[in-house]
XYZ file of C-alpha atoms in Angstrom:
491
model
C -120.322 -336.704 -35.229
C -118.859 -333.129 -36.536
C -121.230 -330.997 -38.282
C -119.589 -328.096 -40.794
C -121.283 -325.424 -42.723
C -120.620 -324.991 -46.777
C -121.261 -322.144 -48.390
C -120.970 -322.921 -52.095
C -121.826 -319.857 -55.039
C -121.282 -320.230 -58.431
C -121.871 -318.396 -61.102
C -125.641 -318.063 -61.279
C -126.541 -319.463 -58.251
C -125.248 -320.260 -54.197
C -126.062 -322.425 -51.219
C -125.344 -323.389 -48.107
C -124.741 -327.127 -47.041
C -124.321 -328.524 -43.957
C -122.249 -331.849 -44.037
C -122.365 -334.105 -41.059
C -119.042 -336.548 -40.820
C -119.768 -339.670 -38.855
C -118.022 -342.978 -39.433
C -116.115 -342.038 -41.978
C -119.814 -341.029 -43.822
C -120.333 -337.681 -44.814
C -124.035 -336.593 -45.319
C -125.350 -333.445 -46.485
C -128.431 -330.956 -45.974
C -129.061 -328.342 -47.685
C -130.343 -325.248 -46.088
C -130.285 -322.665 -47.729
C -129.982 -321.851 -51.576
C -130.273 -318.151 -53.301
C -129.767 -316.706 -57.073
C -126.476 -314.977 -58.608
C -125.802 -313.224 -61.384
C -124.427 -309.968 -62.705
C -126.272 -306.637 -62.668
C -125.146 -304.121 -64.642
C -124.909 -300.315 -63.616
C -123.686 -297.458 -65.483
C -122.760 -299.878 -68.581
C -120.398 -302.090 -66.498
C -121.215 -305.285 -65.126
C -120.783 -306.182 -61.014
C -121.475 -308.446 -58.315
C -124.245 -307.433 -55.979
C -121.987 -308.236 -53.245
C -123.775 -306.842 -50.440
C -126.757 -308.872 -51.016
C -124.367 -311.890 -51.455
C -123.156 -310.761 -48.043
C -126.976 -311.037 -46.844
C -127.677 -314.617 -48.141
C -124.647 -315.778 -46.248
C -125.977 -314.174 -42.768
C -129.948 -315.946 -44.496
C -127.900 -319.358 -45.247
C -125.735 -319.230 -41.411
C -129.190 -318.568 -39.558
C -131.187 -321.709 -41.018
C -128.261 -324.229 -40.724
C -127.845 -323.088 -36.768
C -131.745 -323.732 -36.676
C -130.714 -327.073 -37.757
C -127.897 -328.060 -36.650
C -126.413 -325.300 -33.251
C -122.936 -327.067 -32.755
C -121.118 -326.020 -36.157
C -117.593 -326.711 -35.947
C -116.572 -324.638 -39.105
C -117.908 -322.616 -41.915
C -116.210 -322.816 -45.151
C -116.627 -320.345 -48.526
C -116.320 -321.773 -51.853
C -116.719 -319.246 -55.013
C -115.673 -319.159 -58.987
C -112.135 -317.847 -59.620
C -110.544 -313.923 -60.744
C -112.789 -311.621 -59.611
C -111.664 -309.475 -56.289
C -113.173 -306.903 -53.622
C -111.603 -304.066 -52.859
C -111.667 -302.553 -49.093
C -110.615 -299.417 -46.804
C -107.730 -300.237 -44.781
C -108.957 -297.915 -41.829
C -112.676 -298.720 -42.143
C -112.799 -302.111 -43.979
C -115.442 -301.041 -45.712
C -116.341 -302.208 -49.529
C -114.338 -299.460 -52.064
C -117.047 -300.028 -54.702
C -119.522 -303.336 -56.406
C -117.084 -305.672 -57.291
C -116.348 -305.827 -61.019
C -118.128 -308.966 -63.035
C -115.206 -310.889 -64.641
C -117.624 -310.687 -67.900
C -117.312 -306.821 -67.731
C -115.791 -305.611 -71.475
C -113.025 -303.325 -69.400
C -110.400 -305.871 -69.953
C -110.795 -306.117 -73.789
C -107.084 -303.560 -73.839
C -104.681 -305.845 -72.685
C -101.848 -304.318 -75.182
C -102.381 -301.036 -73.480
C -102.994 -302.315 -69.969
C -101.005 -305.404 -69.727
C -99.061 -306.374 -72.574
C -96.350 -303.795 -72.870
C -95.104 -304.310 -69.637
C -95.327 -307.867 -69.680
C -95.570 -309.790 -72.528
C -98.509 -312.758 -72.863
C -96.146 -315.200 -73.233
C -94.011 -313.739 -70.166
C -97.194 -314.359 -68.335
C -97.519 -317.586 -69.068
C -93.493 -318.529 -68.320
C -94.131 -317.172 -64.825
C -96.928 -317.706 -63.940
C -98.430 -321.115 -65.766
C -101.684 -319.825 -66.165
C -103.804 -319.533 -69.447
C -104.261 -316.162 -70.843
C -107.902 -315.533 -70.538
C -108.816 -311.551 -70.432
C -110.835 -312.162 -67.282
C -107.870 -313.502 -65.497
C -107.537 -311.267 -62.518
C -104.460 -309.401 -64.048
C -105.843 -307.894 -66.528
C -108.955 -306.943 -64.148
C -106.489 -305.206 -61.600
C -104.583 -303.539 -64.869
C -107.942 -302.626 -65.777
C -108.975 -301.272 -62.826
C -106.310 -299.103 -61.884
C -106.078 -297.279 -65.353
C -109.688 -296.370 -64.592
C -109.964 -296.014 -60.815
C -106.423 -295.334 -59.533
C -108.133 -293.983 -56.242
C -109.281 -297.698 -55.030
C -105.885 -298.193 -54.503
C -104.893 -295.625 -52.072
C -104.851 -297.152 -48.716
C -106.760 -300.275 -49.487
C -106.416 -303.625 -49.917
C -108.258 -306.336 -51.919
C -109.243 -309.497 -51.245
C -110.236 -312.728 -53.834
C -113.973 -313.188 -53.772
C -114.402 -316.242 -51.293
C -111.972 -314.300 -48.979
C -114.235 -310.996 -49.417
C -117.205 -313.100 -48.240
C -115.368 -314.828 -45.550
C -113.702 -311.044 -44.126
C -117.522 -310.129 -44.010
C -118.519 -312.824 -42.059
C -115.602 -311.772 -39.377
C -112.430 -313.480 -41.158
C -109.262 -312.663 -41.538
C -107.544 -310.257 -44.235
C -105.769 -313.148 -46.305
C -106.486 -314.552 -49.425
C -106.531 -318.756 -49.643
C -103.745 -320.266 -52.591
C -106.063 -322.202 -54.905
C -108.222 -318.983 -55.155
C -104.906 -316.947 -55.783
C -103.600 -318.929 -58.444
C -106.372 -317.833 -60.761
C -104.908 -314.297 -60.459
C -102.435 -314.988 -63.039
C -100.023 -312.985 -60.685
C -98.841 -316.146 -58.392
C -95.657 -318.036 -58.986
C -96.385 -321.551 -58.921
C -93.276 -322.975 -57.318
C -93.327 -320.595 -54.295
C -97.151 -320.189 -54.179
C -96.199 -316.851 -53.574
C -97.150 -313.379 -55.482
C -94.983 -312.580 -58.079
C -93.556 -309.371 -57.279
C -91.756 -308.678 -60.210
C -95.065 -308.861 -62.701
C -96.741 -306.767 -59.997
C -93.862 -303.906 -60.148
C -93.665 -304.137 -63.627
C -97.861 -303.266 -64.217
C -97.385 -300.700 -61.838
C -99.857 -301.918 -58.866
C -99.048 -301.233 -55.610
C -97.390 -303.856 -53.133
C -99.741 -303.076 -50.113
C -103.019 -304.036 -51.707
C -101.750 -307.308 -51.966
C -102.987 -309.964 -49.141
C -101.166 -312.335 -47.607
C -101.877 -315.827 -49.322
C -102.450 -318.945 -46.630
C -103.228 -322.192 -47.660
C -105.887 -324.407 -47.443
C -107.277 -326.268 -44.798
C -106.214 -323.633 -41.820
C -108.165 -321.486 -39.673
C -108.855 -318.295 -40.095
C -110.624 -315.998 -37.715
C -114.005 -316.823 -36.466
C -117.686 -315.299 -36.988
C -117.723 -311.736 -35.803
C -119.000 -310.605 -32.139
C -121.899 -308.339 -34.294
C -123.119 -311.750 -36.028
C -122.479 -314.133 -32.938
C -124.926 -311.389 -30.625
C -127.653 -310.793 -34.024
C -127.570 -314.901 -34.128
C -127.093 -315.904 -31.070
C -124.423 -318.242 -31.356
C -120.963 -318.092 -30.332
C -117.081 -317.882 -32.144
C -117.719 -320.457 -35.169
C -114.191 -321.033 -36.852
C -113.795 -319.957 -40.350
C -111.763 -322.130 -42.373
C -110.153 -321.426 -45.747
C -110.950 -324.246 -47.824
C -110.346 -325.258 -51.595
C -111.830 -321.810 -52.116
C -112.106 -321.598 -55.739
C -114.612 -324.063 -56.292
C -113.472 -326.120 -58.880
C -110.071 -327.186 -56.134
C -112.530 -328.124 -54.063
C -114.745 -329.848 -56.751
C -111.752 -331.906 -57.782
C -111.035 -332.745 -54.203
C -114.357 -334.269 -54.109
C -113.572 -336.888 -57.531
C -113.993 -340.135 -56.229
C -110.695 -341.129 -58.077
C -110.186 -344.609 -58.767
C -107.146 -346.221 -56.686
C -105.198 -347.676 -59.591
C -105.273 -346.567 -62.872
C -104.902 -342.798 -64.969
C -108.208 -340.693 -64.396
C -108.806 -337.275 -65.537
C -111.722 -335.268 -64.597
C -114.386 -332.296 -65.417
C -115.851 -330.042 -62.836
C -118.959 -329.369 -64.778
C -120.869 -325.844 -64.275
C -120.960 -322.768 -66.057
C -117.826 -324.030 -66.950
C -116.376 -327.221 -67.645
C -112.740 -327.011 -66.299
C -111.436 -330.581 -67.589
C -107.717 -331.869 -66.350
C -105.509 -334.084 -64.032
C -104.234 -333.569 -61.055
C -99.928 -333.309 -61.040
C -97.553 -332.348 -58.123
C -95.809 -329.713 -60.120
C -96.418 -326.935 -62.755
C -95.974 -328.242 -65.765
C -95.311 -324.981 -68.287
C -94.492 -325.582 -72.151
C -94.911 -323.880 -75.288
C -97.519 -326.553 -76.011
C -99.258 -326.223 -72.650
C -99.174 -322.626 -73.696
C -100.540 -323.154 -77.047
C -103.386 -325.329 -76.169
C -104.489 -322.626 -73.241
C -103.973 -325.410 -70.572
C -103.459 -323.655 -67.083
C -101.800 -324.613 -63.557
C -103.806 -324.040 -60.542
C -103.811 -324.650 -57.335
C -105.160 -327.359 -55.475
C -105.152 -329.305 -51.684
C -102.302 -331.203 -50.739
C -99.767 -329.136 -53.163
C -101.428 -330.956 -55.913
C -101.647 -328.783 -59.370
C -104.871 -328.713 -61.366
C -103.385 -329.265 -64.689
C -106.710 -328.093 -66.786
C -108.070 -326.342 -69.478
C -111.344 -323.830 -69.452
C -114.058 -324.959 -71.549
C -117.526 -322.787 -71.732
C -119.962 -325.124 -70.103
C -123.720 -325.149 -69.110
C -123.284 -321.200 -69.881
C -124.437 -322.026 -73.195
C -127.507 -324.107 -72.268
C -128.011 -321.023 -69.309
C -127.820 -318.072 -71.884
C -129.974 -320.187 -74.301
C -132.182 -320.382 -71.605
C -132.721 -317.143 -70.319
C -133.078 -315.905 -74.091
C -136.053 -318.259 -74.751
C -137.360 -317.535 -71.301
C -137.651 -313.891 -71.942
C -138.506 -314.220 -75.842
C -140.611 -317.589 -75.808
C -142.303 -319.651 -73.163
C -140.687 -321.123 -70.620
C -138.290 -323.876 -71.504
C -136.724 -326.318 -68.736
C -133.470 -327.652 -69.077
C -135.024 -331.297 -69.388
C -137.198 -329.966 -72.485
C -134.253 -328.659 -73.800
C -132.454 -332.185 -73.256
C -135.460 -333.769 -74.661
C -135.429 -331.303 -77.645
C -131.477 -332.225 -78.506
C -132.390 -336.063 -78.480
C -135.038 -335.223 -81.616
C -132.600 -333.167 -83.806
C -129.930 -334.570 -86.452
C -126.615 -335.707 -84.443
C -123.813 -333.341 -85.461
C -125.652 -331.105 -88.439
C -124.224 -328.347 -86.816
C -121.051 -327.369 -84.612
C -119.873 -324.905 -82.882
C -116.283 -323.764 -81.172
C -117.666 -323.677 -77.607
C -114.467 -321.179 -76.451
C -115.534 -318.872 -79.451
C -115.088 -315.273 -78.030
C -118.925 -314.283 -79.539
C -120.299 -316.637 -76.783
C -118.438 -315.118 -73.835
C -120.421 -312.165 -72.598
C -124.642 -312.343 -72.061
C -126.730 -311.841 -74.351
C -129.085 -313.698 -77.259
C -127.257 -317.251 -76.997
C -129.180 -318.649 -79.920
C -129.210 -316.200 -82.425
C -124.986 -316.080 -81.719
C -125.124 -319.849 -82.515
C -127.011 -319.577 -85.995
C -124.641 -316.720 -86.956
C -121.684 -318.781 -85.978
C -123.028 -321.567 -88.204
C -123.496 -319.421 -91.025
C -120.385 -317.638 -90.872
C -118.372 -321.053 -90.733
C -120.728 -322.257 -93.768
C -122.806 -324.518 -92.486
C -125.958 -323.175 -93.158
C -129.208 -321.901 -91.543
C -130.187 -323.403 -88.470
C -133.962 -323.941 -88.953
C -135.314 -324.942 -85.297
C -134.649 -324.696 -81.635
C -133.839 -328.071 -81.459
C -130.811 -328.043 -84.004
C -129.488 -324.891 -81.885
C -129.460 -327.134 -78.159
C -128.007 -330.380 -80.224
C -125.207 -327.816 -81.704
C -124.126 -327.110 -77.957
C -124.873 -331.050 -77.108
C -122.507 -332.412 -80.082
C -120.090 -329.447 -79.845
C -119.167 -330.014 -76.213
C -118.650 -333.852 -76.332
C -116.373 -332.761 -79.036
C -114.289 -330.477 -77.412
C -114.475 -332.706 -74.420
C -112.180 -335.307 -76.479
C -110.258 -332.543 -78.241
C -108.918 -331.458 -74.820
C -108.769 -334.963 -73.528
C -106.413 -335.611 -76.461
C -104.108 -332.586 -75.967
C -103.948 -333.521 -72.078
C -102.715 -337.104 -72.629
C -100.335 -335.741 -75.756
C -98.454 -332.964 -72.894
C -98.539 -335.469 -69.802
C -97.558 -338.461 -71.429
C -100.648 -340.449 -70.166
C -102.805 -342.766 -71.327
C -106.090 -342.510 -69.827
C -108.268 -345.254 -69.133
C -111.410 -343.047 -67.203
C -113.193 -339.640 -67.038
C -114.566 -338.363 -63.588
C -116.978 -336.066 -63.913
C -118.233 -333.934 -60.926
C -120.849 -331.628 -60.313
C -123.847 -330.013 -61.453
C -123.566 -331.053 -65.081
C -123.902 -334.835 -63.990
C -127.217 -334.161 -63.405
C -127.474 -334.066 -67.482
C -127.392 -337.626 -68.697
C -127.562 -336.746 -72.092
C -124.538 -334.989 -72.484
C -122.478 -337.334 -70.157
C -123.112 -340.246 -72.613
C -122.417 -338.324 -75.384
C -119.207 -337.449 -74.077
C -118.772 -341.093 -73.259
C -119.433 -341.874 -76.590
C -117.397 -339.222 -78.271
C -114.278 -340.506 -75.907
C -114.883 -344.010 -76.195
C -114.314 -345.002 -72.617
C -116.286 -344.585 -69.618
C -117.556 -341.824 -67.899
C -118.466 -341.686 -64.040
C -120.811 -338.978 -63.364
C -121.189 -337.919 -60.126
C -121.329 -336.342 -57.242
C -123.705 -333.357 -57.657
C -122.720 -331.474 -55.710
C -119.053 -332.166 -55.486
C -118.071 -328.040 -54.893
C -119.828 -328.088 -51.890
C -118.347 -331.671 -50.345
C -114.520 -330.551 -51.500
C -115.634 -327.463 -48.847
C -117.019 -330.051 -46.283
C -113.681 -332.184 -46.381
C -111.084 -329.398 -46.029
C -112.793 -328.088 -43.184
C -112.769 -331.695 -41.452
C -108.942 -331.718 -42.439
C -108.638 -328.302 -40.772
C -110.357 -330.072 -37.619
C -107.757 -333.224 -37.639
C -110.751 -335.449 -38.594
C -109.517 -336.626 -42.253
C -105.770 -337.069 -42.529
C -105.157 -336.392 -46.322
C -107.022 -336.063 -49.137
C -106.318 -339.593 -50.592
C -108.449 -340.470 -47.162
C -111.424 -337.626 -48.189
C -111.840 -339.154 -51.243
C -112.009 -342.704 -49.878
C -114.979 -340.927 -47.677
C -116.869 -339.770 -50.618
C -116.556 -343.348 -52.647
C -117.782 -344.185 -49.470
C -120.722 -341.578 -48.988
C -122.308 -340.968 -52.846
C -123.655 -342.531 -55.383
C -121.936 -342.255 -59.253
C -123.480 -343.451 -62.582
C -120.810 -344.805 -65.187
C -122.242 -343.966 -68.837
C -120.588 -346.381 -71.020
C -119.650 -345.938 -74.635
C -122.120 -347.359 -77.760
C -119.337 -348.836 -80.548
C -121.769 -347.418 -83.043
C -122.142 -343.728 -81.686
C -118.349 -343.767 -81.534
C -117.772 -344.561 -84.781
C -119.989 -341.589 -85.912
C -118.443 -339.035 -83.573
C -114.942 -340.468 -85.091
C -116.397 -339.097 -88.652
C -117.011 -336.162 -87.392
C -114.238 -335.193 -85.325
C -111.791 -333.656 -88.227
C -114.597 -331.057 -88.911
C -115.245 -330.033 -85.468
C -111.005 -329.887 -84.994
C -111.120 -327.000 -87.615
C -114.088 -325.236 -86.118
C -112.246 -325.224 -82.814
C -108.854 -323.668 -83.994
């Protein structure tokens, strides 16, 4: 039995998982788990990434309670965002910026008239998304040149690893969310990097997943008494490892959603595939393990249930996300839509009241209860769900026949049968916590204990339970009346 350590943060919240690999079973404890979220100083929004740094030493000393004999520790986080360090001290430059911070709303300025957004996108096969790290780092330097004087910067799950006692490279799948990575070479793209103006030497070395790299520092191994645990890079943005956890079916066309605080929903390809269509339809090439390219598109997930949340939390009593569910179910199916990607839903703030005013604006009325706001999100996503489904089977040629879905938005059984329903086809939901056992698996291919990933996945069909939501002929045929209008509120 081999027992690894999975530290797994997303957007609002992180934890730490210990997975135990034993007869080609892989069970999981959870030992630790923590809130995350931006904090805003100074009218910017950052990371709190010292206290990050703190739950990771919290989350390390409960799983040794449990479990002494780690063989591995491996950091999962979301994608773009970036720490900036000393080169002589290695100490943290300044908060690390929240990709929701308004600095990069001047890409003209900043980005644009060096290299062009479609240039970008040639190069580079990623989306343009104004949170992409390029137009952070463009950002950035206009307004802090001085954090680039002898410095370097790592990606975020690198940051957290370097802390722990890693070393000062930066993991592929994490790097190809930069928007500054060729995708052939899985290599930096000098040439973009020249052409903004940053500086060579703040760039780290990129290693891929899977390897070792470094161990826990002497200061933690004497303050925890343990000795040199490996650190492993792993998937590290957390959707590659989420997608190395879909317990894909053998045979057969599957595509997939790694559903959080977003819903990143696309197939898995060996090579970049770059068009003006892909380009047009914001689908995006990232990395993933094995060489494999996550072919996918960004779609605004649970953020809009979390924001809605907060809002009524702070405004109203306390709503759970199962009331909320239970609200949705009692409203009218499809009275009112919404463009989940619209850019007035992007940064925090009152969720609902954006939601009625997008309704009105598009001319669809006043929004009279709570309910008819969650069953707008509800309706909205299934929606976009098959809109994007479409446009991914249109560019790759492929007809699909399933829809994995992964993570923690399997947990909500509404909306996976509504997207089942909307698609017409089944959906298998599950596992839960699929981030966190994409972690577990590279780390045990790191260790020469799982071959390939084709074999990790056979270990989590093995391992975890899934629910298939199937389609209802009638719901279908309702969604299929409605799909036109939503296709216009989406452009």
């Amino acid at each position: 039995m081999s027992s690894f350590l999975a530290f797994d943060l997303g957007a609002s919240s992180g934890r730490a998982i210990i997975g135990k690999l034993e007869n080609d079973k892989l069970s999981l404890t959870e030992v630790h788990r923590f809130a995350n979220g931006p904090t805003e100083q100074d009218g910017a929004i950052f990371w709190n990434f010292p206290q990050l740094c703190a739950e990771l030493r919290e989350g390390l000393r409960k799983a040794l309670a449990v479990e002494p004999e780690l063989k591995g520790i491996g950091i999962d986080t979301w994608g773009v965002d970036y720490v900036f360090f000393d080169k002589k001290t290695g100490k943290m430059r300044r908060w690390p910026y929240h990709y929701r911070d308004t600095r990069t709303n001047s890409p003209e300025s900043d980005v644009w008239c060096k290299v062009s957004k479609k240039e970008l996108y040639e190069r580079t096969g990623i989306q343009c998304m104004l949170l992409n790290t390029v137009y952070q780092l463009a950002a950035h330097h206009r307004m802090h040149p001085e954090d680039f004087k002898e410095s370097f910067f790592l990606t975020m799950p690198d940051a957290l690893a370097y802390a722990l006692g890693g070393e000062r490279t930066s993991e592929y799948t994490e790097c190809s969310t930069t928007n500054l990575l060729d995708p052939e070479t899985k290599e930096w793209d000098w040439e973009i990097i020249d052409r903004l103006g940053l500086p060579r030497d703040v760039f780290p070395e990129i290693v891929k997943p899977c390897t070792f790299s470094g161990t826990l520092s002497k200061e933690l191994q004497k303050e925890l008494g343990c000795g040199p645990i490996p650190i492993i890079k792993v998937g590290s943005h957390d959707t590659a490892s989420a997608v190395a956890a879909v317990p894909a079916p053998e045979r057969g066309s599957w595509a997939y959603i790694s559903a959080g605080t977003w819903a990143l929903l696309g197939a898995e390809i060996d090579k970049p595939f770059r068009s003006e269509e892909s380009e047009l339809f914001s689908f995006t090439n990232e990395g993933g393990l094995d060489g494999k390219i996550r072919f996918l598109s960004n779609i605004m997930g649970s953020w809009l249930f979390q924001e809605t949340r907060r809002i009524w939390n702070e405004t109203k009593a306390p709503v759970t996300f199962a009331e909320m569910e239970d609200m949705a179910r009692s409203a009218e199916p499809c009275k009112f839509l919404i463009n989940p990607n619209d850019p007035s839903f992007v940064t925090p703030g009152d969720m609902p009241q954006r939601i009625i005013d997008f309704c009105k604006r598009t001319g669809q009325g006043a929004i009279t209860n709570d309910g008819e706001v969650v069953r707008a999100i509800y309706d909205s996503l299934a929606l976009y769900f098959r809109n994007k489904l479409n446009v991914l089977a249109k560019l790759l040629g492929v007809k699909y026949q399933c829809l994995n879905v992964v993570g923690g938005g399997t947990k909500d059984g509404l909306l996976m049968q509504l997207t089942a329903d909307a698609l017409n086809f089944p959906v298998v939901a599950g596992p839960v916590e699929a981030t966190a056992i994409g972690n577990l698996l590279a780390q045990a291919m790191a260790a020469g204990e799982i071959n390939s990933l084709s074999e990790a996945r056979k270990v989590v069909n093995g391992s975890f339970e899934v629910k298939t939501y199937i389609p209802d002929e009638k719901r279908h045929a309702f969604y299929s009346t409605q799909f036109e209008r939503f296709e216009k509120l989406a452009k």
